[in-house]
């Protein structure tokens, strides 16, 4: 049996009609950049989140950068983020000319350890940018109160947490603004690059929109110099076609994760994901910790099961951040877990038979 890590073909087949119509409409109307489909998706996404503004942009990296840049973060400033994430979370801080400051991860939930944040705050700190990694939110209310106490911006990286919740409030609604990615493999994925910003702050929304569109809200009237970070019409129409399915797909991920929990529970060599109290995990990734991780991953691969590691090197240990002079002991948990974490196949259409096979193969590996 083959179990892919994600199966985007299966999802396309299940909504082929809607996607094909969306595609054809954009092409026949040549609504390639801006225009009706982009406006519609922004409206659809803002409605889903109950926010005043959704500003679409080219990808979920630009959206982080644009938020920080338009908040005035730049040279001489520091932004606090997490040691284990995709590099977008820190490289966008550097893009503004500010300095990323990393915090170790929580031993149970794998996202930023909120208890270690305050000791990293200095006079230069301007913002905290937690990442709701793997689909499970951080201890966001504690982080929010730290931001309020120290007068810092809270910017949420929601690239992996579409529809995730903490105390029934979704990821992306507690800070000044939040960033989403619609990279194809994300829980809501386009058929190319795409991203957006959500915010209830009118002034910030207008700045972000202007900056992403060459600094002009009206053609040829450039109030500032900006960048070119636009969502294209094809991606917008595809995202609008997929959006009505997002709740169902998310529930399927949760059902699958519960099934994994059940079939994996007797394997002592692995640790299955722990749920944070009051959080709704949406399982962008289903991450276990495993003894002999690399050997297990190779064995699964031989048996037709694709896995991945998110992420094999903590950000502060990357060559790109050598200049910050961090050492492994500054991030003990991230450095320990990098050799233990393994992301198992996870997507809405995953079948029980596939998950049974994954579980049986893991058992077979440890009983060799
Ligand atoms: C995917 C991702 C991003 C960036 O998204 P792109 O759309 O690929 O630019 C940012 N942060 C995290 C945590 C991500 O997983």
PDB file of C-alpha atoms in Angstrom, residues 1-2 295-306 357 361 368:
ATOM      1  CA  UNK A   1       0.000   0.000   0.000  1.00  0.00           C
ATOM      2  CA  UNK A   2       1.174   3.532  -0.720  1.00  0.00           C
ATOM      3  CA  UNK A 295      15.589   4.446  10.910  1.00  0.00           C
ATOM      4  CA  UNK A 296      11.814   4.428  11.376  1.00  0.00           C
ATOM      5  CA  UNK A 297      11.341   7.022   8.610  1.00  0.00           C
ATOM      6  CA  UNK A 298      13.502   4.953   6.241  1.00  0.00           C
ATOM      7  CA  UNK A 299      11.612   1.781   7.077  1.00  0.00           C
ATOM      8  CA  UNK A 300       8.265   3.503   6.447  1.00  0.00           C
ATOM      9  CA  UNK A 301       9.566   4.819   3.150  1.00  0.00           C
ATOM     10  CA  UNK A 302      10.604   1.318   2.063  1.00  0.00           C
ATOM     11  CA  UNK A 303       7.063   0.209   2.863  1.00  0.00           C
ATOM     12  CA  UNK A 304       5.489   2.985   0.758  1.00  0.00           C
ATOM     13  CA  UNK A 305       4.702   5.461   3.548  1.00  0.00           C
ATOM     14  CA  UNK A 306       5.859   9.046   3.105  1.00  0.00           C
ATOM     15  CA  UNK A 357      -1.231   0.279   7.585  1.00  0.00           C
ATOM     16  CA  UNK A 361       4.201  -0.766   9.861  1.00  0.00           C
ATOM     17  CA  UNK A 368      12.068  -6.272  14.410  1.00  0.00           C
TER      18      UNK A 368
END
